[in-house]
PDB file of C-alpha atoms in Angstrom:
ATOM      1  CA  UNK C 993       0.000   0.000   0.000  1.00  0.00           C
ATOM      2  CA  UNK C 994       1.521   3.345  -1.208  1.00  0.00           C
ATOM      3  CA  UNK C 995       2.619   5.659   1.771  1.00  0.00           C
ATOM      4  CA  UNK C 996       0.704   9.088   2.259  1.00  0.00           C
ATOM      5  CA  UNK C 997       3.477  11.669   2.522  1.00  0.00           C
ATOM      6  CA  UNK C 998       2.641  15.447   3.842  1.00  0.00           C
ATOM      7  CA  UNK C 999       5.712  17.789   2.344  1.00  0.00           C
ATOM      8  CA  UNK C1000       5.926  21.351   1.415  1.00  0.00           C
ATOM      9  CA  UNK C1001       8.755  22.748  -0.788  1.00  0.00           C
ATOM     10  CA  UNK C1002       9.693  24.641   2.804  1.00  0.00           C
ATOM     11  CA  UNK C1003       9.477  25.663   6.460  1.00  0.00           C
ATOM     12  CA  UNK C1004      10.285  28.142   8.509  1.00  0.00           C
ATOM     13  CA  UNK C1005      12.411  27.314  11.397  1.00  0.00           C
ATOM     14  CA  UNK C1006       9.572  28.254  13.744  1.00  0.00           C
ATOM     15  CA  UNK C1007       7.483  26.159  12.005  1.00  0.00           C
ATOM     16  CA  UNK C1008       5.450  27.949   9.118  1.00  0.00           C
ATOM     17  CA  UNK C1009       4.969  27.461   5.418  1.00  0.00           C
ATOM     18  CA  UNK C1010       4.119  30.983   4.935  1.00  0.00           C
ATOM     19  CA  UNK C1011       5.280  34.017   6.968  1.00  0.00           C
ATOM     20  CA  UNK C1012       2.446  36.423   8.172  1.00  0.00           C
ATOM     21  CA  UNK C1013       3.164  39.184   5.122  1.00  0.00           C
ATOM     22  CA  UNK C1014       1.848  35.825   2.899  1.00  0.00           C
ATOM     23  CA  UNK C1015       5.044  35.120   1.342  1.00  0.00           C
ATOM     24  CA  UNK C1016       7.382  32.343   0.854  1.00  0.00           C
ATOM     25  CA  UNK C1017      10.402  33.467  -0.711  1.00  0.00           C
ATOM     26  CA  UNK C1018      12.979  32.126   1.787  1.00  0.00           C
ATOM     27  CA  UNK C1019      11.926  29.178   0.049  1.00  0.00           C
ATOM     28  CA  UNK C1020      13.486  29.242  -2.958  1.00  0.00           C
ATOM     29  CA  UNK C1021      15.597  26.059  -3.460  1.00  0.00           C
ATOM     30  CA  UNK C1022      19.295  26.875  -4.994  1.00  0.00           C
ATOM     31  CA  UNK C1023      19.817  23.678  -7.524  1.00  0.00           C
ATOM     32  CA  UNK C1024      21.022  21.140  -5.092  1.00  0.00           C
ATOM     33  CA  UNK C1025      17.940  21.336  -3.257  1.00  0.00           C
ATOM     34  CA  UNK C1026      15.941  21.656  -6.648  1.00  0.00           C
ATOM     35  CA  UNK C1027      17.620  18.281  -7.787  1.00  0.00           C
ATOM     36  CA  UNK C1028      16.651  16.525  -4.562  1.00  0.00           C
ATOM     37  CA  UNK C1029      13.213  17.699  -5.149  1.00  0.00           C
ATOM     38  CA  UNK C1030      13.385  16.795  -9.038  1.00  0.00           C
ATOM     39  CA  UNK C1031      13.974  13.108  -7.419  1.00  0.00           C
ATOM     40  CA  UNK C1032      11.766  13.139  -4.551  1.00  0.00           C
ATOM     41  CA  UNK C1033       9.101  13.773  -6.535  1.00  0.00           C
ATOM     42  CA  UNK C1034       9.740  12.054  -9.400  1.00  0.00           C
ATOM     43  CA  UNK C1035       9.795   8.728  -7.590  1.00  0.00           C
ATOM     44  CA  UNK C1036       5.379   9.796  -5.983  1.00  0.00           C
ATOM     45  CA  UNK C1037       2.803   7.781  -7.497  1.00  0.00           C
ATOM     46  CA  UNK C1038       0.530  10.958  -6.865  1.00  0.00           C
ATOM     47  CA  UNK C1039      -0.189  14.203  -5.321  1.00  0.00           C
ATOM     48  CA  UNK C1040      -3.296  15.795  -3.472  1.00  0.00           C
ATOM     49  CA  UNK C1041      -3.454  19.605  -3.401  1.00  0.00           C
ATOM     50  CA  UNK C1042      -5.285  22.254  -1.606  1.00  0.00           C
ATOM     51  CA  UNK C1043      -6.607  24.881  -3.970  1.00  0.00           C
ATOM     52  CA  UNK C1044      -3.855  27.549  -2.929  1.00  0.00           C
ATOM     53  CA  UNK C1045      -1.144  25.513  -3.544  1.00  0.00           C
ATOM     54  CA  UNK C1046      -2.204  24.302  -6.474  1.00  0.00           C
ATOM     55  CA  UNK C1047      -2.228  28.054  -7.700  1.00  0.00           C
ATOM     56  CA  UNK C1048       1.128  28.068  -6.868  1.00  0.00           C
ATOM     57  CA  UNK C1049       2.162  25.201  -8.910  1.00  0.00           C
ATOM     58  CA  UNK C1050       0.508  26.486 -11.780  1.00  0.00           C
ATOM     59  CA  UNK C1051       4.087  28.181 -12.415  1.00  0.00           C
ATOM     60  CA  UNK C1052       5.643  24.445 -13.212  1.00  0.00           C
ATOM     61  CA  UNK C1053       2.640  24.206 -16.577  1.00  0.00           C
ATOM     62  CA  UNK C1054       4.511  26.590 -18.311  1.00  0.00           C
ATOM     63  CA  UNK C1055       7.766  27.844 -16.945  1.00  0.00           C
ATOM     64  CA  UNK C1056      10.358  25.537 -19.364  1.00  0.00           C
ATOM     65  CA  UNK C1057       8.609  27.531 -22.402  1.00  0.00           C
ATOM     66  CA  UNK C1058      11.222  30.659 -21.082  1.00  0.00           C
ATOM     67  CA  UNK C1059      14.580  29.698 -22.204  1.00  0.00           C
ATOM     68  CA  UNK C1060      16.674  31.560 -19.325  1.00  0.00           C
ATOM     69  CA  UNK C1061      14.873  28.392 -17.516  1.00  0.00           C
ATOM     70  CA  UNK C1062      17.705  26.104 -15.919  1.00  0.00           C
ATOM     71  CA  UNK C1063      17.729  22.813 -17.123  1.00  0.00           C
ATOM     72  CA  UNK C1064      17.086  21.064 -13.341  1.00  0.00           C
ATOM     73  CA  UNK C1065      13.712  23.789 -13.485  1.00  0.00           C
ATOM     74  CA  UNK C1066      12.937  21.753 -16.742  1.00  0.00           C
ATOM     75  CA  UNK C1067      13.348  18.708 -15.433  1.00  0.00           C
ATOM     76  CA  UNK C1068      11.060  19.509 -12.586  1.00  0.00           C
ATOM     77  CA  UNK C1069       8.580  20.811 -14.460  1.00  0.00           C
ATOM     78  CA  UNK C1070       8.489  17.787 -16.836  1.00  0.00           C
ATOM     79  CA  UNK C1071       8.414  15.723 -13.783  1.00  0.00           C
ATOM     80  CA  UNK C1072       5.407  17.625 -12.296  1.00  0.00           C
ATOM     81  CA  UNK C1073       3.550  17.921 -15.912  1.00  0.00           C
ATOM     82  CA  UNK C1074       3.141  13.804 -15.765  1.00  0.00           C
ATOM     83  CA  UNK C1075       2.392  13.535 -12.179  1.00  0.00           C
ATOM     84  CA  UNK C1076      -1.743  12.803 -11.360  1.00  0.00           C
ATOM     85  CA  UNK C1077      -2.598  15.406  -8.842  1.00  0.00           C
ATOM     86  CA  UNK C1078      -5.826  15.754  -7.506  1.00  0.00           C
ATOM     87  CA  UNK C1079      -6.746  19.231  -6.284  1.00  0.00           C
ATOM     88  CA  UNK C1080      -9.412  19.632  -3.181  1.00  0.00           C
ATOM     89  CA  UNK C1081     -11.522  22.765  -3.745  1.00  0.00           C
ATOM     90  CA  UNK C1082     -14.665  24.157  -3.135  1.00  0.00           C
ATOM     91  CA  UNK C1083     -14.770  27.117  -4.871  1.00  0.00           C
ATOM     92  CA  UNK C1084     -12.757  26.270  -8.324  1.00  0.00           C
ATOM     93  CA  UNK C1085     -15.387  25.037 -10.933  1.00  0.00           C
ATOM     94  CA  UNK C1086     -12.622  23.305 -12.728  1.00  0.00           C
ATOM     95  CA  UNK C1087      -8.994  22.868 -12.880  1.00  0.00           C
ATOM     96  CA  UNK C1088      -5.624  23.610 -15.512  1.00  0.00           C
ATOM     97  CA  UNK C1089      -2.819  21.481 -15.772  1.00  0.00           C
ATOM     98  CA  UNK C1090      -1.927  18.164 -17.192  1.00  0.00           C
ATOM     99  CA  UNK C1091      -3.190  15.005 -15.655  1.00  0.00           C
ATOM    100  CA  UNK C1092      -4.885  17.673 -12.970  1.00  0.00           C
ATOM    101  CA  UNK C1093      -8.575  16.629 -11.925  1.00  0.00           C
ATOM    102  CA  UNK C1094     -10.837  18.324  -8.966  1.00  0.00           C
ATOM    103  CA  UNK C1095     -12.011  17.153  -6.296  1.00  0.00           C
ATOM    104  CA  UNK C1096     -15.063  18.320  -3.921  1.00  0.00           C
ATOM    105  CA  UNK C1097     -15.750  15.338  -1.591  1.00  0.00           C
ATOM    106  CA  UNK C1098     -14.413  12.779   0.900  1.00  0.00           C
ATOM    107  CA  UNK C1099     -11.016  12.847   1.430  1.00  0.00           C
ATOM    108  CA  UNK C1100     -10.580   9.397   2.314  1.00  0.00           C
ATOM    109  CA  UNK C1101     -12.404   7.937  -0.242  1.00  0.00           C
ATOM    110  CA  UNK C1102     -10.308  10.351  -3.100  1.00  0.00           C
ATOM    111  CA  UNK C1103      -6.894   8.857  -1.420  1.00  0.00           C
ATOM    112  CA  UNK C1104      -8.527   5.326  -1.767  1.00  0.00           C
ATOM    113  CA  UNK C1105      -9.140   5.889  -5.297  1.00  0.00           C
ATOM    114  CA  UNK C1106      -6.431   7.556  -5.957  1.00  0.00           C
ATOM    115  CA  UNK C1107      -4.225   4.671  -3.965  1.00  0.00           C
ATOM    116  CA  UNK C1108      -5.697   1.879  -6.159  1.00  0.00           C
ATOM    117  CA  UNK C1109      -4.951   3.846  -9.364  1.00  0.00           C
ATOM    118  CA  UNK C1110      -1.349   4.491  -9.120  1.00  0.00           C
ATOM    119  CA  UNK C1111       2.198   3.519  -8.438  1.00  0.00           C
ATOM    120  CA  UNK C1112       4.217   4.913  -6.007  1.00  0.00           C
ATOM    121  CA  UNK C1113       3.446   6.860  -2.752  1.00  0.00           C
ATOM    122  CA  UNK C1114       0.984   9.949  -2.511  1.00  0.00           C
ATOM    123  CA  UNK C1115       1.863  13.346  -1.611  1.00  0.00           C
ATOM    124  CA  UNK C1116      -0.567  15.513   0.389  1.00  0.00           C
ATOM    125  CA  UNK C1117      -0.021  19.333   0.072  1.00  0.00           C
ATOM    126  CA  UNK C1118      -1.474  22.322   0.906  1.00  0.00           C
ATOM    127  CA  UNK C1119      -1.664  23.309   5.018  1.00  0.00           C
ATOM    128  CA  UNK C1120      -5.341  23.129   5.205  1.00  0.00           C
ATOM    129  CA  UNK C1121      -5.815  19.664   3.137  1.00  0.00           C
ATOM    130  CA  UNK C1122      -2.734  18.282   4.966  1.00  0.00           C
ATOM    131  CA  UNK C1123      -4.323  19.324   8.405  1.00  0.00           C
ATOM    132  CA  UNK C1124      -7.452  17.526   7.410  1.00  0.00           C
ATOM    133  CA  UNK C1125      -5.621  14.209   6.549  1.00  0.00           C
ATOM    134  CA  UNK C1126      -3.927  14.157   9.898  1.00  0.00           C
ATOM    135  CA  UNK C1127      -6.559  14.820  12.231  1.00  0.00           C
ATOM    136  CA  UNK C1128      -7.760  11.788  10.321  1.00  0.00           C
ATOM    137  CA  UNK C1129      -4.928   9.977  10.404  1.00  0.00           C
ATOM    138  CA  UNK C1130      -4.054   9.092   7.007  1.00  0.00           C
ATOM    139  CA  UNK C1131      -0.493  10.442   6.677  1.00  0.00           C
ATOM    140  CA  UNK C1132       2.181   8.021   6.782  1.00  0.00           C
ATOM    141  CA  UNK C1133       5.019  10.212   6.614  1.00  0.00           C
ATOM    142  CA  UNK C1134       6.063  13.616   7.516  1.00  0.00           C
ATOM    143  CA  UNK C1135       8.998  15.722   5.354  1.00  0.00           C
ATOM    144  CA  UNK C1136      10.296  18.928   6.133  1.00  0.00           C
ATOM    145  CA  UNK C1137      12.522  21.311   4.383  1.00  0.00           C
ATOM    146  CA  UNK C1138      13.370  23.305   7.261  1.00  0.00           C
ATOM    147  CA  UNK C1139      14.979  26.688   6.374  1.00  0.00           C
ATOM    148  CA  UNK C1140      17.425  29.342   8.452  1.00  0.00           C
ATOM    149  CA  UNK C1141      14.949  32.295   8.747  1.00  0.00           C
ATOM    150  CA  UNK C1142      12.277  32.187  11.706  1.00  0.00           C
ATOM    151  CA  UNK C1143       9.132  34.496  10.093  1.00  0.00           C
ATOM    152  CA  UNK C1144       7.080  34.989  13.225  1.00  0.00           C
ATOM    153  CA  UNK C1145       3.549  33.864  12.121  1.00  0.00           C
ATOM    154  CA  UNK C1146       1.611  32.917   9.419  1.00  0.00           C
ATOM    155  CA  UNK C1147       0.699  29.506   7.952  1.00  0.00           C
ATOM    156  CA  UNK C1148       1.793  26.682  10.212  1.00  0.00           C
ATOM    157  CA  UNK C1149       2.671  23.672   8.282  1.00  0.00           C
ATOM    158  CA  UNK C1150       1.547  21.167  11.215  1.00  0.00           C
ATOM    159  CA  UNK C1151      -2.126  21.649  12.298  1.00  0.00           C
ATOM    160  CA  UNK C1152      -2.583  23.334  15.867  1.00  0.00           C
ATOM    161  CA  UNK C1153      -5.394  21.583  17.085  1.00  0.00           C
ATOM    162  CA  UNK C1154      -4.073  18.259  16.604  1.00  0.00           C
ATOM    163  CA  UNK C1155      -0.959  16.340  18.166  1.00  0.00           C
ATOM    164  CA  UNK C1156       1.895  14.029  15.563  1.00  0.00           C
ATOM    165  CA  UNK C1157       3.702  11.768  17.421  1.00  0.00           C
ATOM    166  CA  UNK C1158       6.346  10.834  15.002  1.00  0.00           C
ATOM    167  CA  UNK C1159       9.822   9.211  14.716  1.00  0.00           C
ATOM    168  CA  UNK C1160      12.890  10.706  12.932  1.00  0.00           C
ATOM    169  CA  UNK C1161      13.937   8.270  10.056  1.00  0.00           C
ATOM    170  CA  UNK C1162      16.205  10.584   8.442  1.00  0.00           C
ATOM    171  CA  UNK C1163      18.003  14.038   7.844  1.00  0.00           C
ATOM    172  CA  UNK C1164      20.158  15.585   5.627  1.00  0.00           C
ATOM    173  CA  UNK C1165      22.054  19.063   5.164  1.00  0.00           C
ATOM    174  CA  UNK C1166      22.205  20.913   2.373  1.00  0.00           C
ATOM    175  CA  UNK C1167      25.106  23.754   0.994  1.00  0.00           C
ATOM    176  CA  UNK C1168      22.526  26.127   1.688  1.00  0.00           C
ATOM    177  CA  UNK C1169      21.640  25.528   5.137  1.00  0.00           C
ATOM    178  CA  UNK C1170      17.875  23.984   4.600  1.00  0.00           C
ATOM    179  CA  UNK C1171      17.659  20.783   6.861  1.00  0.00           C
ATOM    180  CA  UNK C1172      15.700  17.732   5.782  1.00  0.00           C
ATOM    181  CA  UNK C1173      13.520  15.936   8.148  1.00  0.00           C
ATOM    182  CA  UNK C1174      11.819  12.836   7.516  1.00  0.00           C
ATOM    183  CA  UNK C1175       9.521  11.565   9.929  1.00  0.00           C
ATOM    184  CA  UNK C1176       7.428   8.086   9.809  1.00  0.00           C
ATOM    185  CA  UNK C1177       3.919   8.445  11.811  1.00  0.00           C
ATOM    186  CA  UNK C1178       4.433   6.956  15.133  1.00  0.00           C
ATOM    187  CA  UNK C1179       2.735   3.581  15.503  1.00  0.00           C
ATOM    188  CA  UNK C1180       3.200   2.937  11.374  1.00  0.00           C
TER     189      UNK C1180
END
């Protein structure tokens, strides 16, 4: 059974995905974190998005078509372009994007579907969908990209009414400072 994996592209070192201005540009990977990504993600089966964050990824449709566009931006954006995401909204009609379908109901029964229809693990992003799937316990795994700038507010990437117990399964420093954590759900 393919695991259910909550990551976001980065997080504050006090804990938020977005600072309380609503930006995220501390987040901007230099290319050995952009690689790691390009390979993290190309290995998912999957990914379930909230409707903000799949705004944001909107960039990744389109972005090789600019030729100052480095080639491990390419890659990524080939990567995400054959990816199946399914994005959670209630107030989009419909969706953009290749292999990019909407969603409006039960999030358990959309992971199901989406579980028997794939290869690979599934990605949950997006605080608010992600916050969802662990007060229902559904996510396997837990994957941080923690960053050297503490923001003071904003969006927390963990939900604040419910408590993770987790256990560290691995971490890894990059050049620029960003710290990987990987986490496995306790009891999993």
């Amino acid at each position: 059974m393919p695991n259910v994996i909550y990551s976001m592209g980065g997080v504050s070192a006090d804990g938020y995905i977005v600072g309380p201005d609503g930006k995220f540009d501390w987040t901007a990977p230099d290319e050995e974190l952009h690689r790691f990504h390009n390979e993290r993600v190309g290995g998912l089966g999957g990914h379930l998005l909230g409707r903000r964050l799949y705004e944001t990824m909107l960039y990744w449709e389109t972005v090789d078509e600019d030729p100052a566009t480095p080639d491990f931006a390419r890659e990524f954006a080939s990567i995400w372009r054959a990816l199946p995401k399914v994005v959670f909204s209630r107030t989009l009609d419909s969706v953009e994007g290749a292999n990019t379908t909407l969603a409006r109901g039960d999030l358990p029964a959309e992971l199901t579907r989406l579980r028997e229809s794939v290869d690979g693990d599934l990605e949950v992003g997006g605080a608010g969908l992600a916050a969802e799937a662990a007060r229902l316990d559904l996510i396997d795994e837990y994957r941080l990209f923690v960053h050297p700038v503490a923001v003071g507010g904003g969006i927390p990437f963990f939900p604040r009414d419910h408590r993770v117990d987790m256990e560290l399964v691995e971490t890894r420093t990059f050049m620029s400072r960003v710290v990987y954590l990987r986490y496995r759900a306790a009891g999993r």
